[in-house]
GROMACS .gro file of C-alpha atoms in nm:
model
  504
    1UNK     CA    1   0.005   0.031  -3.385
    2UNK     CA    2  -0.202  -0.235  -3.214
    3UNK     CA    3  -0.051  -0.449  -2.942
    4UNK     CA    4  -0.110  -0.758  -3.156
    5UNK     CA    5   0.087  -0.612  -3.445
    6UNK     CA    6   0.369  -0.495  -3.216
    7UNK     CA    7   0.397  -0.842  -3.062
    8UNK     CA    8   0.394  -1.009  -3.400
    9UNK     CA    9   0.681  -0.809  -3.549
   10UNK     CA   10   0.898  -0.796  -3.236
   11UNK     CA   11   1.143  -1.082  -3.195
   12UNK     CA   12   1.148  -1.156  -2.826
   13UNK     CA   13   1.476  -1.203  -2.640
   14UNK     CA   14   1.527  -1.499  -2.407
   15UNK     CA   15   1.473  -1.274  -2.106
   16UNK     CA   16   1.146  -1.142  -2.252
   17UNK     CA   17   1.031  -1.499  -2.303
   18UNK     CA   18   1.108  -1.580  -1.939
   19UNK     CA   19   0.924  -1.269  -1.820
   20UNK     CA   20   0.622  -1.353  -2.032
   21UNK     CA   21   0.612  -1.717  -1.925
   22UNK     CA   22   0.628  -1.627  -1.556
   23UNK     CA   23   0.359  -1.359  -1.584
   24UNK     CA   24   0.134  -1.597  -1.776
   25UNK     CA   25   0.168  -1.853  -1.499
   26UNK     CA   26   0.111  -1.612  -1.209
   27UNK     CA   27  -0.188  -1.442  -1.372
   28UNK     CA   28  -0.353  -1.752  -1.515
   29UNK     CA   29  -0.717  -1.806  -1.423
   30UNK     CA   30  -0.618  -2.128  -1.246
   31UNK     CA   31  -0.449  -1.919  -0.975
   32UNK     CA   32  -0.782  -1.740  -0.917
   33UNK     CA   33  -0.637  -1.395  -0.863
   34UNK     CA   34  -0.381  -1.498  -0.596
   35UNK     CA   35  -0.602  -1.386  -0.307
   36UNK     CA   36  -0.480  -1.350   0.053
   37UNK     CA   37  -0.508  -1.609   0.200
   38UNK     CA   38  -0.554  -1.890  -0.047
   39UNK     CA   39  -0.418  -2.218  -0.181
   40UNK     CA   40  -0.355  -2.055  -0.517
   41UNK     CA   41  -0.131  -1.795  -0.352
   42UNK     CA   42   0.054  -2.079  -0.179
   43UNK     CA   43   0.109  -2.239  -0.521
   44UNK     CA   44   0.255  -1.912  -0.646
   45UNK     CA   45   0.488  -1.900  -0.345
   46UNK     CA   46   0.611  -2.253  -0.413
   47UNK     CA   47   0.670  -2.166  -0.778
   48UNK     CA   48   0.877  -1.859  -0.687
   49UNK     CA   49   1.077  -2.052  -0.426
   50UNK     CA   50   1.161  -2.322  -0.680
   51UNK     CA   51   1.272  -2.061  -0.933
   52UNK     CA   52   1.506  -1.897  -0.682
   53UNK     CA   53   1.651  -2.236  -0.592
   54UNK     CA   54   1.707  -2.312  -0.960
   55UNK     CA   55   1.899  -1.985  -0.996
   56UNK     CA   56   2.127  -2.079  -0.709
   57UNK     CA   57   1.995  -1.851  -0.435
   58UNK     CA   58   2.016  -1.983  -0.080
   59UNK     CA   59   1.711  -2.015   0.147
   60UNK     CA   60   1.699  -1.728   0.397
   61UNK     CA   61   1.496  -1.883   0.677
   62UNK     CA   62   1.688  -2.164   0.848
   63UNK     CA   63   1.701  -2.378   0.536
   64UNK     CA   64   1.361  -2.273   0.400
   65UNK     CA   65   1.266  -2.035   0.120
   66UNK     CA   66   0.943  -1.957   0.305
   67UNK     CA   67   0.885  -1.733   0.604
   68UNK     CA   68   0.552  -1.816   0.767
   69UNK     CA   69   0.320  -1.519   0.821
   70UNK     CA   70   0.042  -1.597   1.076
   71UNK     CA   71  -0.284  -1.424   0.978
   72UNK     CA   72  -0.646  -1.411   1.081
   73UNK     CA   73  -0.940  -1.364   0.844
   74UNK     CA   74  -1.300  -1.266   0.915
   75UNK     CA   75  -1.605  -1.221   0.696
   76UNK     CA   76  -1.818  -0.907   0.757
   77UNK     CA   77  -2.122  -1.099   0.627
   78UNK     CA   78  -2.088  -1.333   0.925
   79UNK     CA   79  -2.001  -1.062   1.178
   80UNK     CA   80  -2.213  -0.848   1.407
   81UNK     CA   81  -2.131  -0.482   1.472
   82UNK     CA   82  -2.271  -0.250   1.737
   83UNK     CA   83  -2.182   0.120   1.718
   84UNK     CA   84  -2.295   0.368   1.986
   85UNK     CA   85  -2.201   0.727   1.904
   86UNK     CA   86  -2.248   0.981   2.184
   87UNK     CA   87  -2.508   0.755   2.342
   88UNK     CA   88  -2.701   0.690   2.018
   89UNK     CA   89  -2.693   0.338   1.875
   90UNK     CA   90  -2.652   0.359   1.497
   91UNK     CA   91  -2.861   0.151   1.262
   92UNK     CA   92  -2.665  -0.069   1.015
   93UNK     CA   93  -2.778   0.142   0.719
   94UNK     CA   94  -2.643   0.458   0.884
   95UNK     CA   95  -2.273   0.375   0.865
   96UNK     CA   96  -1.989   0.186   0.701
   97UNK     CA   97  -1.716   0.053   0.930
   98UNK     CA   98  -1.370  -0.063   0.825
   99UNK     CA   99  -1.244  -0.211   1.156
  100UNK     CA  100  -0.869  -0.185   1.095
  101UNK     CA  101  -0.702  -0.279   1.424
  102UNK     CA  102  -1.022  -0.299   1.629
  103UNK     CA  103  -1.095  -0.603   1.847
  104UNK     CA  104  -1.312  -0.876   1.694
  105UNK     CA  105  -1.392  -1.080   2.007
  106UNK     CA  106  -1.722  -0.925   2.120
  107UNK     CA  107  -1.539  -0.679   2.347
  108UNK     CA  108  -1.675  -0.326   2.369
  109UNK     CA  109  -1.407  -0.064   2.302
  110UNK     CA  110  -1.469   0.295   2.412
  111UNK     CA  111  -1.289   0.582   2.245
  112UNK     CA  112  -1.292   0.946   2.351
  113UNK     CA  113  -1.394   1.180   2.069
  114UNK     CA  114  -1.182   1.463   1.927
  115UNK     CA  115  -1.312   1.715   1.673
  116UNK     CA  116  -1.061   1.763   1.387
  117UNK     CA  117  -1.246   1.986   1.144
  118UNK     CA  118  -1.141   1.870   0.795
  119UNK     CA  119  -0.866   1.653   0.942
  120UNK     CA  120  -0.590   1.765   0.705
  121UNK     CA  121  -0.215   1.758   0.761
  122UNK     CA  122  -0.015   1.923   0.483
  123UNK     CA  123   0.297   2.097   0.617
  124UNK     CA  124   0.392   2.216   0.269
  125UNK     CA  125   0.074   2.427   0.273
  126UNK     CA  126   0.110   2.511   0.642
  127UNK     CA  127  -0.207   2.321   0.737
  128UNK     CA  128  -0.215   2.106   1.050
  129UNK     CA  129  -0.557   2.024   1.191
  130UNK     CA  130  -0.388   1.790   1.442
  131UNK     CA  131  -0.173   2.052   1.610
  132UNK     CA  132  -0.151   2.023   1.991
  133UNK     CA  133  -0.403   1.737   1.999
  134UNK     CA  134  -0.336   1.402   2.169
  135UNK     CA  135  -0.511   1.134   1.964
  136UNK     CA  136  -0.361   0.822   2.116
  137UNK     CA  137  -0.636   0.566   2.166
  138UNK     CA  138  -0.902   0.820   2.063
  139UNK     CA  139  -1.143   0.871   1.775
  140UNK     CA  140  -1.105   1.178   1.555
  141UNK     CA  141  -1.405   1.333   1.379
  142UNK     CA  142  -1.327   1.482   1.037
  143UNK     CA  143  -1.552   1.627   0.767
  144UNK     CA  144  -1.547   1.574   0.395
  145UNK     CA  145  -1.364   1.854   0.216
  146UNK     CA  146  -1.048   2.060   0.189
  147UNK     CA  147  -0.955   2.429   0.140
  148UNK     CA  148  -0.898   2.362  -0.233
  149UNK     CA  149  -1.068   2.187  -0.523
  150UNK     CA  150  -1.040   1.812  -0.471
  151UNK     CA  151  -0.938   1.569  -0.745
  152UNK     CA  152  -1.179   1.271  -0.754
  153UNK     CA  153  -0.906   1.036  -0.879
  154UNK     CA  154  -0.657   1.105  -0.599
  155UNK     CA  155  -0.804   0.882  -0.332
  156UNK     CA  156  -0.479   0.848  -0.138
  157UNK     CA  157  -0.437   1.224  -0.096
  158UNK     CA  158  -0.433   1.397   0.240
  159UNK     CA  159  -0.768   1.558   0.156
  160UNK     CA  160  -0.951   1.225   0.108
  161UNK     CA  161  -1.081   0.962   0.346
  162UNK     CA  162  -0.777   0.731   0.339
  163UNK     CA  163  -0.531   1.017   0.373
  164UNK     CA  164  -0.716   1.145   0.678
  165UNK     CA  165  -0.729   0.794   0.829
  166UNK     CA  166  -0.351   0.773   0.784
  167UNK     CA  167  -0.303   1.095   0.981
  168UNK     CA  168  -0.517   0.961   1.264
  169UNK     CA  169  -0.324   0.634   1.256
  170UNK     CA  170   0.026   0.781   1.265
  171UNK     CA  171  -0.077   0.971   1.577
  172UNK     CA  172  -0.188   0.641   1.733
  173UNK     CA  173  -0.554   0.728   1.706
  174UNK     CA  174  -0.783   0.425   1.701
  175UNK     CA  175  -1.060   0.548   1.473
  176UNK     CA  176  -1.157   0.814   1.220
  177UNK     CA  177  -1.523   0.917   1.219
  178UNK     CA  178  -1.563   1.055   0.866
  179UNK     CA  179  -1.869   1.270   0.802
  180UNK     CA  180  -1.993   1.327   0.446
  181UNK     CA  181  -2.321   1.406   0.278
  182UNK     CA  182  -2.215   1.176  -0.006
  183UNK     CA  183  -2.287   0.875   0.212
  184UNK     CA  184  -2.656   0.917   0.136
  185UNK     CA  185  -2.616   1.064  -0.214
  186UNK     CA  186  -2.287   0.948  -0.373
  187UNK     CA  187  -2.402   1.064  -0.715
  188UNK     CA  188  -2.427   1.426  -0.598
  189UNK     CA  189  -2.100   1.506  -0.771
  190UNK     CA  190  -1.778   1.340  -0.883
  191UNK     CA  191  -1.555   1.467  -0.603
  192UNK     CA  192  -1.550   1.167  -0.372
  193UNK     CA  193  -1.560   0.847  -0.574
  194UNK     CA  194  -1.419   0.655  -0.277
  195UNK     CA  195  -1.752   0.629  -0.094
  196UNK     CA  196  -1.911   0.381  -0.341
  197UNK     CA  197  -1.581   0.190  -0.348
  198UNK     CA  198  -1.564   0.164   0.031
  199UNK     CA  199  -1.927   0.053   0.047
  200UNK     CA  200  -1.829  -0.244  -0.169
  201UNK     CA  201  -1.496  -0.309   0.003
  202UNK     CA  202  -1.638  -0.325   0.354
  203UNK     CA  203  -1.838  -0.637   0.265
  204UNK     CA  204  -1.532  -0.835   0.150
  205UNK     CA  205  -1.343  -1.073   0.383
  206UNK     CA  206  -1.060  -0.903   0.571
  207UNK     CA  207  -0.720  -1.047   0.658
  208UNK     CA  208  -0.478  -0.904   0.914
  209UNK     CA  209  -0.171  -1.019   1.104
  210UNK     CA  210  -0.268  -1.265   1.376
  211UNK     CA  211  -0.069  -1.078   1.641
  212UNK     CA  212  -0.281  -0.770   1.713
  213UNK     CA  213   0.024  -0.594   1.858
  214UNK     CA  214   0.183  -0.582   1.513
  215UNK     CA  215   0.048  -0.291   1.313
  216UNK     CA  216   0.120  -0.327   0.942
  217UNK     CA  217  -0.037  -0.020   0.781
  218UNK     CA  218  -0.067   0.322   0.942
  219UNK     CA  219  -0.427   0.411   0.866
  220UNK     CA  220  -0.672   0.378   1.152
  221UNK     CA  221  -1.008   0.210   1.150
  222UNK     CA  222  -1.272   0.437   1.001
  223UNK     CA  223  -1.644   0.485   1.037
  224UNK     CA  224  -1.830   0.673   0.764
  225UNK     CA  225  -2.153   0.845   0.863
  226UNK     CA  226  -2.395   1.078   0.685
  227UNK     CA  227  -2.473   1.442   0.758
  228UNK     CA  228  -2.811   1.347   0.902
  229UNK     CA  229  -2.649   1.095   1.136
  230UNK     CA  230  -2.401   1.361   1.248
  231UNK     CA  231  -2.682   1.610   1.307
  232UNK     CA  232  -2.869   1.354   1.517
  233UNK     CA  233  -2.574   1.240   1.727
  234UNK     CA  234  -2.303   1.506   1.738
  235UNK     CA  235  -2.441   1.846   1.640
  236UNK     CA  236  -2.542   1.921   1.998
  237UNK     CA  237  -2.202   1.860   2.157
  238UNK     CA  238  -2.000   2.021   1.874
  239UNK     CA  239  -2.217   2.332   1.864
  240UNK     CA  240  -2.317   2.322   1.495
  241UNK     CA  241  -2.492   2.091   1.251
  242UNK     CA  242  -2.324   1.954   0.938
  243UNK     CA  243  -2.414   2.240   0.704
  244UNK     CA  244  -2.312   2.502   0.960
  245UNK     CA  245  -1.977   2.332   1.016
  246UNK     CA  246  -1.914   2.304   0.643
  247UNK     CA  247  -1.973   2.676   0.601
  248UNK     CA  248  -1.739   2.750   0.892
  249UNK     CA  249  -1.466   2.513   0.770
  250UNK     CA  250  -1.446   2.679   0.430
  251UNK     CA  251  -1.372   3.018   0.581
  252UNK     CA  252  -1.012   3.138   0.554
  253UNK     CA  253  -0.930   3.118   0.924
  254UNK     CA  254  -0.894   2.754   1.024
  255UNK     CA  255  -1.038   2.635   1.354
  256UNK     CA  256  -0.837   2.464   1.625
  257UNK     CA  257  -0.922   2.103   1.694
  258UNK     CA  258  -1.070   2.028   2.034
  259UNK     CA  259  -1.166   1.727   2.251
  260UNK     CA  260  -1.531   1.645   2.311
  261UNK     CA  261  -1.684   1.526   2.635
  262UNK     CA  262  -1.823   1.215   2.473
  263UNK     CA  263  -1.730   0.870   2.342
  264UNK     CA  264  -1.793   0.620   2.070
  265UNK     CA  265  -1.840   0.256   2.175
  266UNK     CA  266  -1.783  -0.022   1.922
  267UNK     CA  267  -1.847  -0.394   1.967
  268UNK     CA  268  -1.755  -0.646   1.697
  269UNK     CA  269  -1.837  -1.015   1.714
  270UNK     CA  270  -1.656  -1.173   1.420
  271UNK     CA  271  -1.586  -1.545   1.376
  272UNK     CA  272  -1.214  -1.567   1.302
  273UNK     CA  273  -1.024  -1.810   1.082
  274UNK     CA  274  -0.655  -1.845   1.156
  275UNK     CA  275  -0.413  -1.933   0.881
  276UNK     CA  276  -0.057  -1.900   0.757
  277UNK     CA  277   0.078  -1.721   0.453
  278UNK     CA  278   0.433  -1.707   0.327
  279UNK     CA  279   0.696  -1.455   0.235
  280UNK     CA  280   0.935  -1.608  -0.017
  281UNK     CA  281   1.287  -1.527   0.103
  282UNK     CA  282   1.629  -1.597  -0.046
  283UNK     CA  283   1.980  -1.460  -0.006
  284UNK     CA  284   2.305  -1.417  -0.195
  285UNK     CA  285   2.574  -1.362   0.066
  286UNK     CA  286   2.891  -1.166  -0.001
  287UNK     CA  287   3.223  -1.262   0.154
  288UNK     CA  288   3.362  -0.911   0.122
  289UNK     CA  289   3.541  -0.844   0.454
  290UNK     CA  290   3.436  -0.480   0.468
  291UNK     CA  291   3.081  -0.472   0.324
  292UNK     CA  292   2.960  -0.831   0.316
  293UNK     CA  293   2.760  -0.786   0.640
  294UNK     CA  294   2.548  -0.510   0.477
  295UNK     CA  295   2.238  -0.587   0.272
  296UNK     CA  296   2.049  -0.467  -0.032
  297UNK     CA  297   1.688  -0.591  -0.025
  298UNK     CA  298   1.479  -0.645  -0.340
  299UNK     CA  299   1.102  -0.664  -0.278
  300UNK     CA  300   0.784  -0.719  -0.478
  301UNK     CA  301   0.442  -0.842  -0.368
  302UNK     CA  302   0.309  -1.149  -0.546
  303UNK     CA  303  -0.052  -1.148  -0.421
  304UNK     CA  304  -0.356  -0.983  -0.577
  305UNK     CA  305  -0.733  -0.949  -0.516
  306UNK     CA  306  -0.876  -1.293  -0.592
  307UNK     CA  307  -1.225  -1.332  -0.740
  308UNK     CA  308  -1.496  -1.068  -0.752
  309UNK     CA  309  -1.858  -1.154  -0.690
  310UNK     CA  310  -1.998  -1.067  -1.029
  311UNK     CA  311  -2.290  -1.126  -1.260
  312UNK     CA  312  -2.285  -1.468  -1.426
  313UNK     CA  313  -2.097  -1.468  -1.753
  314UNK     CA  314  -1.872  -1.171  -1.670
  315UNK     CA  315  -1.500  -1.197  -1.606
  316UNK     CA  316  -1.465  -1.202  -1.229
  317UNK     CA  317  -1.101  -1.304  -1.175
  318UNK     CA  318  -0.855  -1.032  -1.081
  319UNK     CA  319  -0.557  -1.174  -1.269
  320UNK     CA  320  -0.318  -0.898  -1.162
  321UNK     CA  321  -0.078  -0.927  -1.455
  322UNK     CA  322   0.062  -0.581  -1.393
  323UNK     CA  323  -0.028  -0.566  -1.023
  324UNK     CA  324   0.198  -0.725  -0.936
  325UNK     CA  325   0.300  -1.023  -1.145
  326UNK     CA  326   0.506  -0.775  -1.349
  327UNK     CA  327   0.711  -0.658  -1.050
  328UNK     CA  328   0.747  -1.012  -0.920
  329UNK     CA  329   0.886  -1.157  -1.242
  330UNK     CA  330   1.112  -0.854  -1.295
  331UNK     CA  331   1.269  -0.918  -0.952
  332UNK     CA  332   1.306  -1.284  -1.049
  333UNK     CA  333   1.487  -1.189  -1.370
  334UNK     CA  334   1.712  -0.952  -1.174
  335UNK     CA  335   1.781  -1.235  -0.928
  336UNK     CA  336   1.879  -1.462  -1.217
  337UNK     CA  337   2.129  -1.205  -1.345
  338UNK     CA  338   2.264  -1.139  -0.996
  339UNK     CA  339   2.329  -1.510  -0.948
  340UNK     CA  340   2.569  -1.487  -1.241
  341UNK     CA  341   2.740  -1.171  -1.115
  342UNK     CA  342   3.066  -1.238  -0.928
  343UNK     CA  343   3.229  -1.044  -0.646
  344UNK     CA  344   2.942  -0.825  -0.529
  345UNK     CA  345   3.058  -0.644  -0.217
  346UNK     CA  346   2.727  -0.626  -0.031
  347UNK     CA  347   2.494  -0.917   0.032
  348UNK     CA  348   2.150  -0.922  -0.131
  349UNK     CA  349   1.814  -1.054  -0.016
  350UNK     CA  350   1.504  -1.114  -0.228
  351UNK     CA  351   1.163  -1.098  -0.058
  352UNK     CA  352   0.846  -1.181  -0.247
  353UNK     CA  353   0.597  -1.025  -0.008
  354UNK     CA  354   0.273  -1.183   0.103
  355UNK     CA  355  -0.056  -0.997   0.144
  356UNK     CA  356   0.035  -0.648   0.025
  357UNK     CA  357  -0.317  -0.591  -0.103
  358UNK     CA  358  -0.454  -0.677   0.242
  359UNK     CA  359  -0.237  -0.412   0.407
  360UNK     CA  360   0.138  -0.473   0.364
  361UNK     CA  361   0.112  -0.787   0.576
  362UNK     CA  362   0.418  -0.976   0.454
  363UNK     CA  363   0.665  -0.688   0.438
  364UNK     CA  364   0.552  -0.562   0.779
  365UNK     CA  365   0.583  -0.908   0.932
  366UNK     CA  366   0.934  -0.942   0.792
  367UNK     CA  367   1.039  -0.622   0.969
  368UNK     CA  368   0.879  -0.745   1.293
  369UNK     CA  369   1.058  -1.082   1.256
  370UNK     CA  370   1.362  -0.994   1.042
  371UNK     CA  371   1.584  -1.269   0.905
  372UNK     CA  372   1.878  -1.030   0.871
  373UNK     CA  373   1.973  -0.738   1.099
  374UNK     CA  374   1.750  -0.442   1.019
  375UNK     CA  375   2.029  -0.196   1.098
  376UNK     CA  376   2.245  -0.358   0.830
  377UNK     CA  377   1.994  -0.304   0.549
  378UNK     CA  378   2.138  -0.029   0.328
  379UNK     CA  379   1.849   0.000   0.082
  380UNK     CA  380   1.513  -0.146  -0.016
  381UNK     CA  381   1.439  -0.160  -0.390
  382UNK     CA  382   1.071  -0.230  -0.452
  383UNK     CA  383   0.898  -0.308  -0.782
  384UNK     CA  384   0.522  -0.264  -0.804
  385UNK     CA  385   0.336  -0.244  -1.137
  386UNK     CA  386   0.621  -0.212  -1.388
  387UNK     CA  387   0.457  -0.384  -1.684
  388UNK     CA  388   0.262  -0.107  -1.857
  389UNK     CA  389   0.539   0.121  -1.979
  390UNK     CA  390   0.400   0.391  -2.209
  391UNK     CA  391   0.646   0.679  -2.200
  392UNK     CA  392   0.818   0.666  -1.860
  393UNK     CA  393   0.893   0.477  -1.542
  394UNK     CA  394   0.879   0.675  -1.220
  395UNK     CA  395   1.061   0.652  -0.890
  396UNK     CA  396   0.900   0.689  -0.548
  397UNK     CA  397   1.190   0.758  -0.313
  398UNK     CA  398   1.079   1.004  -0.046
  399UNK     CA  399   1.367   1.096   0.178
  400UNK     CA  400   1.653   0.995  -0.051
  401UNK     CA  401   1.685   1.210  -0.363
  402UNK     CA  402   2.015   1.054  -0.466
  403UNK     CA  403   1.841   0.724  -0.547
  404UNK     CA  404   1.637   0.889  -0.820
  405UNK     CA  405   1.943   1.068  -0.954
  406UNK     CA  406   2.130   0.738  -0.983
  407UNK     CA  407   1.838   0.573  -1.163
  408UNK     CA  408   1.814   0.874  -1.395
  409UNK     CA  409   2.176   0.823  -1.502
  410UNK     CA  410   2.085   0.480  -1.640
  411UNK     CA  411   1.791   0.576  -1.862
  412UNK     CA  412   1.991   0.642  -2.177
  413UNK     CA  413   2.159   0.303  -2.159
  414UNK     CA  414   1.824   0.128  -2.201
  415UNK     CA  415   1.627   0.382  -2.406
  416UNK     CA  416   1.389   0.443  -2.114
  417UNK     CA  417   1.260   0.765  -1.964
  418UNK     CA  418   1.303   0.777  -1.585
  419UNK     CA  419   1.104   1.042  -1.395
  420UNK     CA  420   1.060   1.137  -1.030
  421UNK     CA  421   0.732   1.059  -0.857
  422UNK     CA  422   0.460   1.229  -1.061
  423UNK     CA  423   0.203   1.273  -0.784
  424UNK     CA  424   0.398   1.328  -0.462
  425UNK     CA  425   0.097   1.484  -0.291
  426UNK     CA  426  -0.070   1.140  -0.287
  427UNK     CA  427   0.181   1.021  -0.025
  428UNK     CA  428   0.200   0.679  -0.191
  429UNK     CA  429   0.498   0.591   0.029
  430UNK     CA  430   0.245   0.492   0.297
  431UNK     CA  431   0.089   0.228   0.073
  432UNK     CA  432   0.383   0.029  -0.065
  433UNK     CA  433   0.590  -0.256   0.077
  434UNK     CA  434   0.879  -0.011   0.098
  435UNK     CA  435   0.692   0.162   0.380
  436UNK     CA  436   0.763  -0.131   0.609
  437UNK     CA  437   1.133  -0.047   0.573
  438UNK     CA  438   1.117   0.332   0.561
  439UNK     CA  439   0.943   0.344   0.901
  440UNK     CA  440   1.277   0.214   1.033
  441UNK     CA  441   1.467   0.494   0.856
  442UNK     CA  442   1.587   0.259   0.578
  443UNK     CA  443   1.629   0.434   0.240
  444UNK     CA  444   1.398   0.303  -0.031
  445UNK     CA  445   1.308   0.343  -0.394
  446UNK     CA  446   1.002   0.202  -0.568
  447UNK     CA  447   0.994   0.167  -0.945
  448UNK     CA  448   0.653   0.179  -1.113
  449UNK     CA  449   0.502   0.253  -1.453
  450UNK     CA  450   0.199   0.395  -1.272
  451UNK     CA  451  -0.176   0.358  -1.252
  452UNK     CA  452  -0.402   0.280  -1.547
  453UNK     CA  453  -0.775   0.212  -1.606
  454UNK     CA  454  -0.723  -0.161  -1.544
  455UNK     CA  455  -0.582  -0.105  -1.194
  456UNK     CA  456  -0.766  -0.335  -0.950
  457UNK     CA  457  -0.993  -0.456  -1.229
  458UNK     CA  458  -1.038  -0.804  -1.383
  459UNK     CA  459  -0.907  -0.649  -1.707
  460UNK     CA  460  -0.547  -0.636  -1.574
  461UNK     CA  461  -0.436  -0.918  -1.804
  462UNK     CA  462  -0.118  -1.050  -1.966
  463UNK     CA  463  -0.200  -0.930  -2.319
  464UNK     CA  464  -0.159  -0.569  -2.204
  465UNK     CA  465   0.196  -0.608  -2.070
  466UNK     CA  466   0.476  -0.437  -2.263
  467UNK     CA  467   0.731  -0.719  -2.241
  468UNK     CA  468   1.002  -0.541  -2.438
  469UNK     CA  469   0.997  -0.245  -2.199
  470UNK     CA  470   0.968  -0.478  -1.897
  471UNK     CA  471   1.288  -0.647  -2.010
  472UNK     CA  472   1.464  -0.310  -2.032
  473UNK     CA  473   1.329  -0.205  -1.693
  474UNK     CA  474   1.460  -0.527  -1.538
  475UNK     CA  475   1.803  -0.462  -1.685
  476UNK     CA  476   1.805  -0.101  -1.563
  477UNK     CA  477   1.715  -0.206  -1.208
  478UNK     CA  478   1.975  -0.482  -1.220
  479UNK     CA  479   2.242  -0.221  -1.300
  480UNK     CA  480   2.101   0.003  -1.027
  481UNK     CA  481   2.119  -0.284  -0.777
  482UNK     CA  482   2.476  -0.372  -0.873
  483UNK     CA  483   2.580  -0.009  -0.831
  484UNK     CA  484   2.462   0.001  -0.470
  485UNK     CA  485   2.586  -0.351  -0.400
  486UNK     CA  486   2.935  -0.234  -0.493
  487UNK     CA  487   2.930   0.133  -0.391
  488UNK     CA  488   3.118   0.230  -0.078
  489UNK     CA  489   2.871   0.511  -0.009
  490UNK     CA  490   2.542   0.433   0.159
  491UNK     CA  491   2.232   0.627   0.057
  492UNK     CA  492   2.108   0.853   0.337
  493UNK     CA  493   1.744   0.875   0.444
  494UNK     CA  494   1.617   1.216   0.553
  495UNK     CA  495   1.252   1.198   0.651
  496UNK     CA  496   1.029   1.463   0.484
  497UNK     CA  497   0.819   1.677   0.719
  498UNK     CA  498   0.494   1.512   0.606
  499UNK     CA  499   0.622   1.156   0.644
  500UNK     CA  500   0.512   1.071   0.998
  501UNK     CA  501   0.494   0.719   1.140
  502UNK     CA  502   0.337   0.589   1.457
  503UNK     CA  503   0.616   0.389   1.609
  504UNK     CA  504   0.945   0.495   1.456
   0.00000   0.00000   0.00000
């Protein structure tokens, strides 16, 4: 049955109509993809704040529904980079640099080098290429590859670039030097589709928290170089060239990582633009004498990717109907129902998070400047991409199995199928707004209907949203929220062995 036919024969409920109207507003072309930062994103924030006020929620920030998030933005097109690796200055065409956390003020930063082999940490498979290595403030060198067949679509996995940069970051390393022969020939095979993507991404403007002491995401900066660049600069001090190392790394016995007597020096001169974004924050306080001081937090990010530089005549606006207008409006609908629910024992806060797509900026800033005591937050419930229900909704809840079990109990009530996280090896907990809370040992659950071909594409549009299922999902999560708002038992967070963080 086509979506058009389904929509035509289905009589929408009032809540479905509200969900649809809100998604249509947030993902309209006039909001230009809700980029971070941007006036259109500010308009979205004002809209959400007004909705919460209309539903009777109180402002959470000293009379305001907005929490200011100071940010700084720079444009790589207007920036100058200088990279000197083991004494060799690299040419611009020899590398791609994503300068996460590096200084932008024309200061040269020197980082000792550490050889990490494939740079994989997977305790479930008894692999730890970081064992007994101090990476703090240093640059780790890791090669493309893993001791198994890699899935080209699992770009967050521990065997891919981003997963390896996370492992450097959680150990307080400053930089990952990632070596791959696909830098020069990305069409060689379909294993590492991330290289062409990163080559595009590194040219886009970057936004980070203005206070450089506040680290939002765990992944380190990363520098991608080719096999020929490695052979020219590092083969001599590591003892083998790229091909020789690749042969050695695929042998059964893994090598031990080791420090190198060399450095990488990086200088970035980037004109910076300072600005202010906004978390949208509201509270519903309980007067319960025993539990009213404890909090349930509902989160969803309301930003998206903005406008893509594209050929004339092609759709270039990333509307983000599913990612994450769907999660945003579902939280709003839950907030509406909660405002009509009397005698909740625990207090509840709603946070519409700023700048998730730029690196969890808003949720991280909230935890650095919390408006309620962090040690009184019982649970974070995050909604991200819940609008494309096909046959299930899944729960990401690493460290707190009971949260999934409670959600599972509700599926029959709403004719929904609730499943556990379907790809736990991707370690998606590092890349959601819930991470900002879990790094402080706060239990979390994220609800999502999962990835699809329109993810991070201009084709993520309102016509593809399953509003009937989104309505049911909102009702299920409302019941889930009420359960924990009234339950005497707190969920308990037990950190999995793989779930390392840098500061907590």
